[in-house]
Tab-separated table of C-alpha atoms in Angstrom:
chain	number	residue	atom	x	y	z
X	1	UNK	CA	-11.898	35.350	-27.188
X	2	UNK	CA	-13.647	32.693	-25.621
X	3	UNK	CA	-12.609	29.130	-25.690
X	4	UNK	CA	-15.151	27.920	-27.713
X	5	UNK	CA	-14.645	30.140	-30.569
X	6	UNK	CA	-11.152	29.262	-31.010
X	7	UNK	CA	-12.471	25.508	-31.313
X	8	UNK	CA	-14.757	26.944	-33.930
X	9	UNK	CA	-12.446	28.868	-36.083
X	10	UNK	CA	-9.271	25.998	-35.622
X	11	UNK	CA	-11.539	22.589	-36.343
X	12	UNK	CA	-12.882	23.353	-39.702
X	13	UNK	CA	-11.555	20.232	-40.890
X	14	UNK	CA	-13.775	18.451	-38.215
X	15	UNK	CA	-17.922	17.701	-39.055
X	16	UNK	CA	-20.086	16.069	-40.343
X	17	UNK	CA	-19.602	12.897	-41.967
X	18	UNK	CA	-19.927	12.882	-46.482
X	19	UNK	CA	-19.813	15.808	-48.858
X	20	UNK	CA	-22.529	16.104	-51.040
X	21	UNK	CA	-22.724	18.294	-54.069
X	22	UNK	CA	-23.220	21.431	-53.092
X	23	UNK	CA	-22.592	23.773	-56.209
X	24	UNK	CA	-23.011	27.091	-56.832
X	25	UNK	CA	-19.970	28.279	-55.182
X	26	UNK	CA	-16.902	27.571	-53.652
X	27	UNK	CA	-16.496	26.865	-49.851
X	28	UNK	CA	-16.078	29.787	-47.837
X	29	UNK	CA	-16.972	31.623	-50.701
X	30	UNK	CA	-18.904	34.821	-50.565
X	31	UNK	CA	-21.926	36.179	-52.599
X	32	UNK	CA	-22.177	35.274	-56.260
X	33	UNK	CA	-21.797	37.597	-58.585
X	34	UNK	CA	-24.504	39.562	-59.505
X	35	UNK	CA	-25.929	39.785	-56.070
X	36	UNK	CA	-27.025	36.334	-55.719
X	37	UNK	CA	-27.475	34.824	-52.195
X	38	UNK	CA	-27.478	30.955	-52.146
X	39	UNK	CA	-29.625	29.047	-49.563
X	40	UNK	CA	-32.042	26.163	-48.301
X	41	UNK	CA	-35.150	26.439	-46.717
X	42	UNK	CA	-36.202	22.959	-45.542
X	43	UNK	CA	-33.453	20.971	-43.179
X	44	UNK	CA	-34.076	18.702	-40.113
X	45	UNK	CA	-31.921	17.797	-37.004
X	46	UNK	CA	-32.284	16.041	-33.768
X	47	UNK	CA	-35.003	18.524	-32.644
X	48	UNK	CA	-37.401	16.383	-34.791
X	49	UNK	CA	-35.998	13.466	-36.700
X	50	UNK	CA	-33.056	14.498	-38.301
X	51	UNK	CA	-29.429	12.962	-37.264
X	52	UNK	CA	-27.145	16.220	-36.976
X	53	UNK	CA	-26.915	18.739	-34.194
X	54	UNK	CA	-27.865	21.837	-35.277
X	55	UNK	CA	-24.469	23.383	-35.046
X	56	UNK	CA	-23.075	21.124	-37.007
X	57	UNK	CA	-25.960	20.983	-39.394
X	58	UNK	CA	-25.370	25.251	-39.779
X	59	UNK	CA	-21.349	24.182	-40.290
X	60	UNK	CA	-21.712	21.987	-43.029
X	61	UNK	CA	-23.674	24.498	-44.989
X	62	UNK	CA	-21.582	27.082	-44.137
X	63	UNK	CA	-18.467	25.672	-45.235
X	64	UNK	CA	-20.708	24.223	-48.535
X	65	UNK	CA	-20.868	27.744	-49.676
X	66	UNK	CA	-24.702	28.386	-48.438
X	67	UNK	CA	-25.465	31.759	-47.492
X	68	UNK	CA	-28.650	31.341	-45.330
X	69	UNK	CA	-30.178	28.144	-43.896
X	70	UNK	CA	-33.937	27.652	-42.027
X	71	UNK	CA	-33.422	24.405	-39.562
X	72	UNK	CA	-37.074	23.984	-39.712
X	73	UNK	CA	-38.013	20.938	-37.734
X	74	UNK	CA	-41.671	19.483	-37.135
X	75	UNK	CA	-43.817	21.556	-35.098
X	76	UNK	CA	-40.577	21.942	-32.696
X	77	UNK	CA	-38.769	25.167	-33.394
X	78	UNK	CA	-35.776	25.217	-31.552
X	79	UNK	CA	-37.048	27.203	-28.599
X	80	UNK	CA	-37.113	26.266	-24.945
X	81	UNK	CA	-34.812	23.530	-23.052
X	82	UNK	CA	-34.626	19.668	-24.649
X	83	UNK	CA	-32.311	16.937	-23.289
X	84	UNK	CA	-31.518	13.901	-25.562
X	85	UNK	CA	-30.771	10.371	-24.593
X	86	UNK	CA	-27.115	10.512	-26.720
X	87	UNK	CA	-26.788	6.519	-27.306
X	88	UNK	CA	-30.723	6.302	-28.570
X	89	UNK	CA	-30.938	9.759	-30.514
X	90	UNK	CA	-30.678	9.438	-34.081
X	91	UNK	CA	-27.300	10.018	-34.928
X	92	UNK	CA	-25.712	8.060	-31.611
X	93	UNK	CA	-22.636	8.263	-29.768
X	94	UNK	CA	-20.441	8.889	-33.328
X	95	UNK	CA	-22.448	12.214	-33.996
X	96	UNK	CA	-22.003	13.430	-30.270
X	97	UNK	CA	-18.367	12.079	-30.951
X	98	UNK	CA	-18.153	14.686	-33.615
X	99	UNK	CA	-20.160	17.157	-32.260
X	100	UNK	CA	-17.890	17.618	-28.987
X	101	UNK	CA	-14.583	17.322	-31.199
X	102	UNK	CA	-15.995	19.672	-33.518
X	103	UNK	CA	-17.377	22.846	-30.940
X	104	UNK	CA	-15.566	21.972	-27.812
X	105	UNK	CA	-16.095	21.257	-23.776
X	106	UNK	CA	-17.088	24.406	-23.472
X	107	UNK	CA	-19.847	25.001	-25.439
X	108	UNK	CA	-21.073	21.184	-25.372
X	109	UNK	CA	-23.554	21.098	-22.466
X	110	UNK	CA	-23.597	17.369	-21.194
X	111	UNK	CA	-25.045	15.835	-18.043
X	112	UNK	CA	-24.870	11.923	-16.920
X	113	UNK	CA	-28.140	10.093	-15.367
X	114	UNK	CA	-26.924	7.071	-13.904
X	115	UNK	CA	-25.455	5.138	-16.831
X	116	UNK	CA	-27.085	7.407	-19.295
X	117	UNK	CA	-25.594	10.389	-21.190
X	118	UNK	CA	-27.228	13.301	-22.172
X	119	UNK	CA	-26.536	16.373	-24.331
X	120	UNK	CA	-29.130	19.717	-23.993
X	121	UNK	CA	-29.757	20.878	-27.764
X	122	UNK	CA	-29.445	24.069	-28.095
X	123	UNK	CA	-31.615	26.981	-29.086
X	124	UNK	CA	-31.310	28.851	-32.337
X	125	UNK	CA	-30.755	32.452	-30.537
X	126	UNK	CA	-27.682	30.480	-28.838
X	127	UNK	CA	-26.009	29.207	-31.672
X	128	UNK	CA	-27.131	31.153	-34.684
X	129	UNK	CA	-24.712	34.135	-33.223
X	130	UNK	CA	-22.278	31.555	-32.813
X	131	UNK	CA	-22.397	30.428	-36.725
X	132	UNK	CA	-23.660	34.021	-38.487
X	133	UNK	CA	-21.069	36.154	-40.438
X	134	UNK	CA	-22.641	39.014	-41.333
X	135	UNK	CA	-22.794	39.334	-44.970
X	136	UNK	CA	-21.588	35.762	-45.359
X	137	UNK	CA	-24.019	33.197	-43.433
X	138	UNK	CA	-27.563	33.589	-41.859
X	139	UNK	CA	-29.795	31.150	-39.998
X	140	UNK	CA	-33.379	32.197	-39.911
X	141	UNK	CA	-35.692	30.226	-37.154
X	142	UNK	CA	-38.062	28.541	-39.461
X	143	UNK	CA	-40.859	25.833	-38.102
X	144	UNK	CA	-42.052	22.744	-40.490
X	145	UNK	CA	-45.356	23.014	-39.764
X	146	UNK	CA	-46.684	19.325	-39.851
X	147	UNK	CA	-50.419	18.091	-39.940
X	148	UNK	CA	-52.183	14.830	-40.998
X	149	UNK	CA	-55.537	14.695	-42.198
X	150	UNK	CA	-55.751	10.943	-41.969
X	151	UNK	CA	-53.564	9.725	-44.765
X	152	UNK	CA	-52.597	13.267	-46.176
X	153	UNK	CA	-49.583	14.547	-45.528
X	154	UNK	CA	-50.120	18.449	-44.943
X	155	UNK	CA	-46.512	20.144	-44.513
X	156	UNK	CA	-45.582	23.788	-44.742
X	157	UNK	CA	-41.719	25.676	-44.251
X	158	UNK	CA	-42.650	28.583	-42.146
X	159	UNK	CA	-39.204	31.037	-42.302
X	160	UNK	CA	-38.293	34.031	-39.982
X	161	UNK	CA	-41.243	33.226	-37.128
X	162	UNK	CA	-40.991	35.236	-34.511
X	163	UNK	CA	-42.359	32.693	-32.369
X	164	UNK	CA	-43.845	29.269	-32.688
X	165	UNK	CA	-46.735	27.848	-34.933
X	166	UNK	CA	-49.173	25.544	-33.232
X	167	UNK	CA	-50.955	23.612	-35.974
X	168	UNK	CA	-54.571	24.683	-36.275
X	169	UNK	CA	-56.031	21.793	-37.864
X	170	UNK	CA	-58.921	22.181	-39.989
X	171	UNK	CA	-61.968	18.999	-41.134
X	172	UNK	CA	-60.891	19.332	-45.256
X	173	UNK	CA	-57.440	19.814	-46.927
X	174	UNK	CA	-58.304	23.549	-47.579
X	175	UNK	CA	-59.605	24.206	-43.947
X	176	UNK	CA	-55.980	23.356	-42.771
X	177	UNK	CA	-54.268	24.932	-45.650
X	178	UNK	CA	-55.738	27.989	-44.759
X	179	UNK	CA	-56.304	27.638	-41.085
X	180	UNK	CA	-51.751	27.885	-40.670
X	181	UNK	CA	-51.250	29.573	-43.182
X	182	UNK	CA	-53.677	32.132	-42.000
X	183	UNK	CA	-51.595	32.127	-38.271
X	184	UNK	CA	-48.704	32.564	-40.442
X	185	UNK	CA	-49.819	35.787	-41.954
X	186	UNK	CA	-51.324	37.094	-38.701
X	187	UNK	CA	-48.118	36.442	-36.698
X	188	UNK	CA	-46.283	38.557	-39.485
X	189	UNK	CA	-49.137	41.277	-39.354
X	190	UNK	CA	-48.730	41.567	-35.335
X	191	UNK	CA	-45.255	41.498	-35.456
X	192	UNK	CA	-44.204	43.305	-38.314
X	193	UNK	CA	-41.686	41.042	-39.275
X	194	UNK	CA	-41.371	39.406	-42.782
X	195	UNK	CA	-41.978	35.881	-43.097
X	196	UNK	CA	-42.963	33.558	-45.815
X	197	UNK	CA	-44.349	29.814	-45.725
X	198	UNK	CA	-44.249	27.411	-48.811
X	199	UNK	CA	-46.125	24.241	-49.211
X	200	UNK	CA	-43.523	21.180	-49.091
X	201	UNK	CA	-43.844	17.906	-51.242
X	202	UNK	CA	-46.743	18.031	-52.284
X	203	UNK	CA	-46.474	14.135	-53.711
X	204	UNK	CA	-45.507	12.922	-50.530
X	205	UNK	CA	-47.526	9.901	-49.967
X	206	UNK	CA	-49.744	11.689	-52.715
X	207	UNK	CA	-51.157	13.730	-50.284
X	208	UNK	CA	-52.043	17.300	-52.102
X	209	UNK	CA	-53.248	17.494	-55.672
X	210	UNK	CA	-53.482	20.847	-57.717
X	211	UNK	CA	-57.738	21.495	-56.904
X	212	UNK	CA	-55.986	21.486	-53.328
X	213	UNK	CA	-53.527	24.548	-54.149
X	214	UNK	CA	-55.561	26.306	-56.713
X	215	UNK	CA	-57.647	28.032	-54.804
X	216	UNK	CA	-55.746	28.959	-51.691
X	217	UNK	CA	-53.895	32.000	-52.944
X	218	UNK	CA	-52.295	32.538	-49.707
X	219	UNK	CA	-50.101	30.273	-50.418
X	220	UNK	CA	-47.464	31.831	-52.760
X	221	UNK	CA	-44.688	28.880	-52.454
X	222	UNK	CA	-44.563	25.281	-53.040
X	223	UNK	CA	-41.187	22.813	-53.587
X	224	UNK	CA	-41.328	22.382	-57.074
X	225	UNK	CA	-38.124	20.104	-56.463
X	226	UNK	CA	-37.532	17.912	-52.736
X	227	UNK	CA	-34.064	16.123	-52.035
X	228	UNK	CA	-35.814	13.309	-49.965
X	229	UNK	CA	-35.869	10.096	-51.748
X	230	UNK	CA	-39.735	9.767	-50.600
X	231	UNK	CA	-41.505	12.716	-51.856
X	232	UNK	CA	-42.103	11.407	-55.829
X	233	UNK	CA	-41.027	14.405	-57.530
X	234	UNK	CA	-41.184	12.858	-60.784
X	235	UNK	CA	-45.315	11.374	-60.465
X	236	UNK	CA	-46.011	7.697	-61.428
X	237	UNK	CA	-48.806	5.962	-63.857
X	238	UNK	CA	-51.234	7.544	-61.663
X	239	UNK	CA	-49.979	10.807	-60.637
X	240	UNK	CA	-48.427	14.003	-62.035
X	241	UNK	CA	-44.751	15.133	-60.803
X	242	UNK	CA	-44.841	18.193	-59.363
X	243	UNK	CA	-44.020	20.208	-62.535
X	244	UNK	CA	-46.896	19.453	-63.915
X	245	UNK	CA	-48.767	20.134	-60.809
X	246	UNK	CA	-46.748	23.756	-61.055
X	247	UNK	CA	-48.782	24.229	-64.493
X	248	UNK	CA	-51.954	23.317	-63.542
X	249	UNK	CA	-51.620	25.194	-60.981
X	250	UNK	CA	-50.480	28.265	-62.846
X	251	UNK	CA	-52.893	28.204	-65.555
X	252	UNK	CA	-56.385	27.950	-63.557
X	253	UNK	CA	-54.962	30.450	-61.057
X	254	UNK	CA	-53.936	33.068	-63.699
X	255	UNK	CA	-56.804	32.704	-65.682
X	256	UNK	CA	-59.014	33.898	-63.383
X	257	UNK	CA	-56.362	36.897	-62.213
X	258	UNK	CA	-54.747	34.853	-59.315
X	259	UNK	CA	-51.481	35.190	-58.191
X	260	UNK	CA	-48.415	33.904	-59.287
X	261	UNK	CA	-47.277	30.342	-57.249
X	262	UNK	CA	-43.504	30.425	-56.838
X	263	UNK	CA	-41.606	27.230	-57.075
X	264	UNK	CA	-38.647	26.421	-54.636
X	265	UNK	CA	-36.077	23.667	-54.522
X	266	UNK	CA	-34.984	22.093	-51.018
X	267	UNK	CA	-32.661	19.878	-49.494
X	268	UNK	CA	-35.232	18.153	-46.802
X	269	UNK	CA	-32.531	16.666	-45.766
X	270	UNK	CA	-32.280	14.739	-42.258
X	271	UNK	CA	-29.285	12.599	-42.406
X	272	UNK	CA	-25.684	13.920	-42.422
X	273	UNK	CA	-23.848	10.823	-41.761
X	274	UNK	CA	-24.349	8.886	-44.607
X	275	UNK	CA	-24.370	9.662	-48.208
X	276	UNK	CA	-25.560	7.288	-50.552
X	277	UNK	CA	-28.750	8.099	-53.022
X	278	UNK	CA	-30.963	6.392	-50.526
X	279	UNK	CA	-30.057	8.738	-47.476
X	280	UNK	CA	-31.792	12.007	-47.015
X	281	UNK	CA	-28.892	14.316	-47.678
X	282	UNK	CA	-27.778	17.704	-47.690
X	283	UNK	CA	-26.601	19.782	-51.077
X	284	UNK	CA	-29.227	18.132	-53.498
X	285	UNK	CA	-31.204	21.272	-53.948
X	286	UNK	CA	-31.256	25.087	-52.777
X	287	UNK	CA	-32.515	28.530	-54.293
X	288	UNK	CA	-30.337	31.686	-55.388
X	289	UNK	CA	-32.010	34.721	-54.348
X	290	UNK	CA	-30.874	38.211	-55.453
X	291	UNK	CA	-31.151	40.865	-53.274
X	292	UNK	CA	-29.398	43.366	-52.162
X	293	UNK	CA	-28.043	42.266	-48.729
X	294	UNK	CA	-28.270	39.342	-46.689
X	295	UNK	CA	-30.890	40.077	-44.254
X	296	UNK	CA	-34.328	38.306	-43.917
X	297	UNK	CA	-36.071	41.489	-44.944
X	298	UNK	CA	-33.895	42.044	-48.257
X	299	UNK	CA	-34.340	37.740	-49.129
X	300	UNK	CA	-38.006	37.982	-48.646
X	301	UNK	CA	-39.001	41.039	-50.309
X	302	UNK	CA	-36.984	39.562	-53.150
X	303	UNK	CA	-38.696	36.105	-52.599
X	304	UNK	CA	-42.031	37.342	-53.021
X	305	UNK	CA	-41.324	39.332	-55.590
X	306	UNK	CA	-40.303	36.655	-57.622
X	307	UNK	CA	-36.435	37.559	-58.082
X	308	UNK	CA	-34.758	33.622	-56.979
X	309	UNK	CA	-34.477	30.768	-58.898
X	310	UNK	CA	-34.499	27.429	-57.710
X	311	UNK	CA	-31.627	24.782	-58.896
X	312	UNK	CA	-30.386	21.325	-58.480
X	313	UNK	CA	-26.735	22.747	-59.452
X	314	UNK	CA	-26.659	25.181	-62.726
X	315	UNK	CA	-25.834	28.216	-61.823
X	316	UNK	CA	-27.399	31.439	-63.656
X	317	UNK	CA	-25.380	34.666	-64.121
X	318	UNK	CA	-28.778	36.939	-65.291
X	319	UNK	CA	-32.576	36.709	-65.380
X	320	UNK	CA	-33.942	39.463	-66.768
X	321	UNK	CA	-37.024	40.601	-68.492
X	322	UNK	CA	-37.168	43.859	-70.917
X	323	UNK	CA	-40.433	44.219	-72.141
X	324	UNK	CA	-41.438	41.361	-73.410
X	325	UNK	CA	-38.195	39.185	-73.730
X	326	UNK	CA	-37.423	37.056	-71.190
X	327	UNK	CA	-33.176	36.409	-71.100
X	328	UNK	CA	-31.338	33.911	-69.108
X	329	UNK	CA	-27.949	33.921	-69.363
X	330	UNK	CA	-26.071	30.743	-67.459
X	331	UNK	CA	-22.960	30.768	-65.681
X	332	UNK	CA	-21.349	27.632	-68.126
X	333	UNK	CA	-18.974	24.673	-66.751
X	334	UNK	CA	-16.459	23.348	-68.751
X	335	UNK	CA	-17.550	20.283	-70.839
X	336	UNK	CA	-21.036	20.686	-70.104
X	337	UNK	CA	-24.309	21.942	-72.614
X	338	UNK	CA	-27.357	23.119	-71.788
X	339	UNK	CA	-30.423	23.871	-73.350
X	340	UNK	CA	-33.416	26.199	-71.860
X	341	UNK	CA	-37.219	25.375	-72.177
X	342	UNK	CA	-39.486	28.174	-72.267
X	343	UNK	CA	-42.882	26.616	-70.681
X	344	UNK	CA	-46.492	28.115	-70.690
X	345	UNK	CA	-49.845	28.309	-71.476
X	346	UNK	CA	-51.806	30.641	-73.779
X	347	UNK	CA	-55.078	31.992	-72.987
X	348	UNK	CA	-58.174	29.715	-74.038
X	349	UNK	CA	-55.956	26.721	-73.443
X	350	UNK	CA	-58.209	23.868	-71.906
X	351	UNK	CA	-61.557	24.483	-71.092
X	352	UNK	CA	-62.210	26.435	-68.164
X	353	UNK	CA	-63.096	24.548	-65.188
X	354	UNK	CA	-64.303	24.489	-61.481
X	355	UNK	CA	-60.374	25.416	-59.879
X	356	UNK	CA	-61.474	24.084	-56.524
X	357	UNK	CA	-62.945	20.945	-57.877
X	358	UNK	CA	-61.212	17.580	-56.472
X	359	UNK	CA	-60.372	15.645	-58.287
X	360	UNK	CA	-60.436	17.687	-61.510
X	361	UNK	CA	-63.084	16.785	-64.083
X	362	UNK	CA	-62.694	18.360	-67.448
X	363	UNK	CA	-59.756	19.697	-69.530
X	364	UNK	CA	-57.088	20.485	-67.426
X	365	UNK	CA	-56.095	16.981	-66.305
X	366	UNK	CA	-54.003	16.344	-62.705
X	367	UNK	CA	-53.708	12.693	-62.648
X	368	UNK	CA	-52.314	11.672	-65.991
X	369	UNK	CA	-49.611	8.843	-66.812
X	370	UNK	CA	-45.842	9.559	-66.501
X	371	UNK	CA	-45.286	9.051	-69.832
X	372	UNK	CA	-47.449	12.257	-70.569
X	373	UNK	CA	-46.010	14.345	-67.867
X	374	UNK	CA	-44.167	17.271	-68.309
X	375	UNK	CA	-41.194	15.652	-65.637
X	376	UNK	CA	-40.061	12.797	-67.027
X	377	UNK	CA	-37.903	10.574	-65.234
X	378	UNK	CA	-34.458	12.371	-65.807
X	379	UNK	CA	-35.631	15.044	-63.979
X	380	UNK	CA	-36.118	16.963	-67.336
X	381	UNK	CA	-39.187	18.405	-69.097
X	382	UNK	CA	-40.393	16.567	-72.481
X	383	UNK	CA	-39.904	18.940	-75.195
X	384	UNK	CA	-43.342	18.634	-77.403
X	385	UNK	CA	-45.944	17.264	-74.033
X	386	UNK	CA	-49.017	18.950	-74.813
X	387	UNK	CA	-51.416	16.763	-72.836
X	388	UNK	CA	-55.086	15.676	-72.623
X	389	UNK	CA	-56.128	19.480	-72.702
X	390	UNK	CA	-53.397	20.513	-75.636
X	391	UNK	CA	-51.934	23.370	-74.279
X	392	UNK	CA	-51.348	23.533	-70.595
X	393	UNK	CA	-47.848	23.894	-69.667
X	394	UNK	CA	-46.342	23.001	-73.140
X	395	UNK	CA	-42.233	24.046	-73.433
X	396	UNK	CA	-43.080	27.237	-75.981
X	397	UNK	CA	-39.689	27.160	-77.707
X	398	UNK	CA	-35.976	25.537	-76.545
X	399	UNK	CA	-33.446	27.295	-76.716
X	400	UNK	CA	-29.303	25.689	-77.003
X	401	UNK	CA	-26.486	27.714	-75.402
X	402	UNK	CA	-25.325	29.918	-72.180
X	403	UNK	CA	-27.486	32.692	-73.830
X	404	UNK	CA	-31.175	32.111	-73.913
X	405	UNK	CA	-34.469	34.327	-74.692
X	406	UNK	CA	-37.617	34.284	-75.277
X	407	UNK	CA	-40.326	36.795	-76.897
X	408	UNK	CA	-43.872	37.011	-75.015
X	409	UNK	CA	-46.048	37.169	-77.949
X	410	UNK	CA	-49.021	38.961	-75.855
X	411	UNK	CA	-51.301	35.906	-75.415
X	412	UNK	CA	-49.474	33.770	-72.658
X	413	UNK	CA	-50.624	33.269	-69.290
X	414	UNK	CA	-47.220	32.757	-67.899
X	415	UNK	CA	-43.957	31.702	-68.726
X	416	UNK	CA	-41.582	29.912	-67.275
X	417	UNK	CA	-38.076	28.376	-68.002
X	418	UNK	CA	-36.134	25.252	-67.066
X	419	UNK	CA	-32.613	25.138	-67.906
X	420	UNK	CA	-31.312	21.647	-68.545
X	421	UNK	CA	-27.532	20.865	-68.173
X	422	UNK	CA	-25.472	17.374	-69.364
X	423	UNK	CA	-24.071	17.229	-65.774
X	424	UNK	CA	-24.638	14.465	-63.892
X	425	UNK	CA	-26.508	15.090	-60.530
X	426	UNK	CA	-23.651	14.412	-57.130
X	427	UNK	CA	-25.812	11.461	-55.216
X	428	UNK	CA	-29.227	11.946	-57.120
X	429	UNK	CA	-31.610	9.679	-55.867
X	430	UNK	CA	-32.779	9.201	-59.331
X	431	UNK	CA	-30.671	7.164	-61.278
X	432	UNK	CA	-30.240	9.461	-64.631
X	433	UNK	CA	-30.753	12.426	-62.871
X	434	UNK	CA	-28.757	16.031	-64.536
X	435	UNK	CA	-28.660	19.481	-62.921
X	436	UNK	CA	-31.588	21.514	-64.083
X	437	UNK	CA	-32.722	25.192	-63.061
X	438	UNK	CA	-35.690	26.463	-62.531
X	439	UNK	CA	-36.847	30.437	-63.438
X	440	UNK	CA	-39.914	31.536	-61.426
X	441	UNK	CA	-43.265	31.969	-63.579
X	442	UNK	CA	-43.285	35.531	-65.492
X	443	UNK	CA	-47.313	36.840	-66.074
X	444	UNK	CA	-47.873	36.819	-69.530
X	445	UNK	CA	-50.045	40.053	-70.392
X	446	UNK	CA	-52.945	37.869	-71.348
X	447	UNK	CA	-53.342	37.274	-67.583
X	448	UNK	CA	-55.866	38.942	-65.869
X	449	UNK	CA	-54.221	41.065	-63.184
X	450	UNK	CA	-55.174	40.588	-59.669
């Protein structure tokens, strides 16, 4: 056995700096029961502007009980040779302290240029063999595919690329939507390979609003929840949070026989360091995807066909749908409630309206105050909103308990369910903050299939 593994499988004590809340099993642990597979699909390091080595990134989630990770830095993918400046990189000389202590001379590839020091990062086929376990831990190459269209942010999670994205660019919002995720789908169609992309923050500096997503039905994913202290989850006076964007979404989209938009939770995290609410840390949100081995074809087949949920810490021990019920059952803590909101909308809710109109005009409002949207400031969803239109994304029935279900009465467009815990969020960056679950949208039979 080479050196370096032996530094590998003796340090475990040694890494990165904090411990944030990971949840949703034990370190070391292995699949949940049930067939669940926990993981994060949005993480930076010092390829782009994160502050952790990737190896050490992979460790700490690891050893957090993760199952898969995508390191998916901007429009870098770990491919190809990079040498870092170790006193000016982002997490200095105490991360390359840590680094070396933690993997080891031998693996540590270091060179000196006159008075400066310099470490190689390395490429994700060299250390993802060095971290993987099979059936334990994965790391799937993923790219954050990053544009600007002047002010607007335009970000996408590309996971399981065989090879690199460049950004196609596009003159409109939509053009570059479409223009990568289009190279997206054409890499996977040349390839063969699975892959899925998912539209990150979309509140970030405000820069996508639901006409943006509604009528791009590539894209199947969006982070319904983002760890970074930035992104403005929750909306302001002026702006929806991103649930309610998740509605809107859902309801123009299905009533014309779109497809389902899946919602994700993600750590986005960049700093490893430091832990305070402030910092951009790991372990503040990840999904649980069932399938029924941990390989990137079994997690996105499952993926895209709905069967994750996405969670901030509550853990679920069953979704299941028989018929028309929709059951969750929740895997309870000691000390803790919850209750489970059934959201929707029924068809004629609203008026209908142009979906790729922006901004929207008519009944099916997108910028609305915060004190009407449907994620209010404790990260939970007001029981009762109705909104401007009356019945667009409104919580259908709440139910108390570990045990919760819900009948489909025929006319919904969707439904969807949050499950709310008493729990205190570990370092939420929202003071007030509990751990909530989210269950991906279920097509109501009123919907018009595709």
């Amino acid at each position: 056995m080479r050196l370096w593994v032996v530094t590998v499988l003796l340090a475990g004590w040694l890494g990165l700096g904090g411990c944030g809340a990971a949840g949703g099993g034990a370190e070391g642990g292995g699949r949940q029961a049930g067939g669940w597979w926990k993981g994060n699909l949005h993480t930076h390091s010092l390829w782009s502007d994160g502050d952790g080595y990737p190896e050490m990134i992979a460790d700490w989630y690891r050893r957090h009980g993760y199952h898969f990770l995508v390191i998916s830095d901007h429009n870098v993918p770990p491919q190809g040779g990079k040498w870092i400046d170790v006193a000016r990189s982002e997490g200095g000389p105490e991360a390359f302290r840590r680094y070396e202590a933690r993997f080891g001379d031998a693996w540590v590839e270091e060179r000196r240029r006159g008075d400066t020091l310099e470490v190689r990062l390395r490429r994700h086929e060299e250390y993802a063999p060095l971290l993987a376990e099979p059936g334990r831990f994965l790391l799937l190459p993923g790219e954050e595919i990053t544009e600007y269209l002047g002010k607007t942010a335009i970000h996408m999670v590309a996971t399981n690329l065989a090879e690199p994205i460049v950004p196609r660019g596009g003159e409109s919002v939509a053009a570059v939507l479409r223009n990568d995720l289009g190279a997206v789908i054409a890499q996977r169609e040349r390839t063969g390979r699975p892959m899925i992309v998912q539209v990150n923050h979309p509140n970030f500096i405000w820069s996508l609003t639901a006409e943006d997503l509604i009528p791009i039905e590539e894209a199947r994913f969006f982070e319904v929840y983002n760890g970074h202290p930035l992104v403005n989850n929750v909306g302001d006076d002026e702006h929806p949070g991103t649930e309610r964007l998740w509605d809107v979404i859902l309801t123009e989209r299905l009533r014309h026989g779109g497809p389902v938009l899946y919602g994700v939770a993600t750590d986005d995290a960049h700093d490893y360091h430091a832990f305070a609410p402030d910092q951009r840390n790991p372990g503040r949100g990840w999904i649980m995807v069932r399938a029924p081995e941990l390989t990137p074809a079994a997690l996105i087949a499952a993926m895209e066909r709905g069967d994750f949920y996405a969670t901030t810490g509550v853990v679920l021990r069953d979704i299941r749908r028989d018929g028309d019920r929709l059951t969750i059952e929740i895997e309870a803590e000691d000390g803790v409630d919850y209750v489970t909101r059934f959201i929707g909308t029924r068809v004629g809710s609203g008026a209908p309206d142009d979906p790729g109109r922006r901004p929207a005009a008519g009944a099916v409002p997108v910028r609305r105050a915060a004190a009407e949207s449907a994620f209010a400031a404790d990260g939970t969803t007001a029981a009762g909103e109705t909104g401007a239109a009356g019945d667009v994304g409104v919580v259908l029935a709440e139910v108390a308990g570990t045990t919760a279900s819900y009948r489909l009465r025929g006319d919904e467009l969707y439904v969807r369910a949050k499950v709310i815990s008493t729990k205190p969020r570990t370092n939420a960056f929202l003071e007030g903050q509990v751990e909530v679950a989210w269950v991906q949208p279920q097509r109501g039979t009123g919907a018009p299939r595709p």
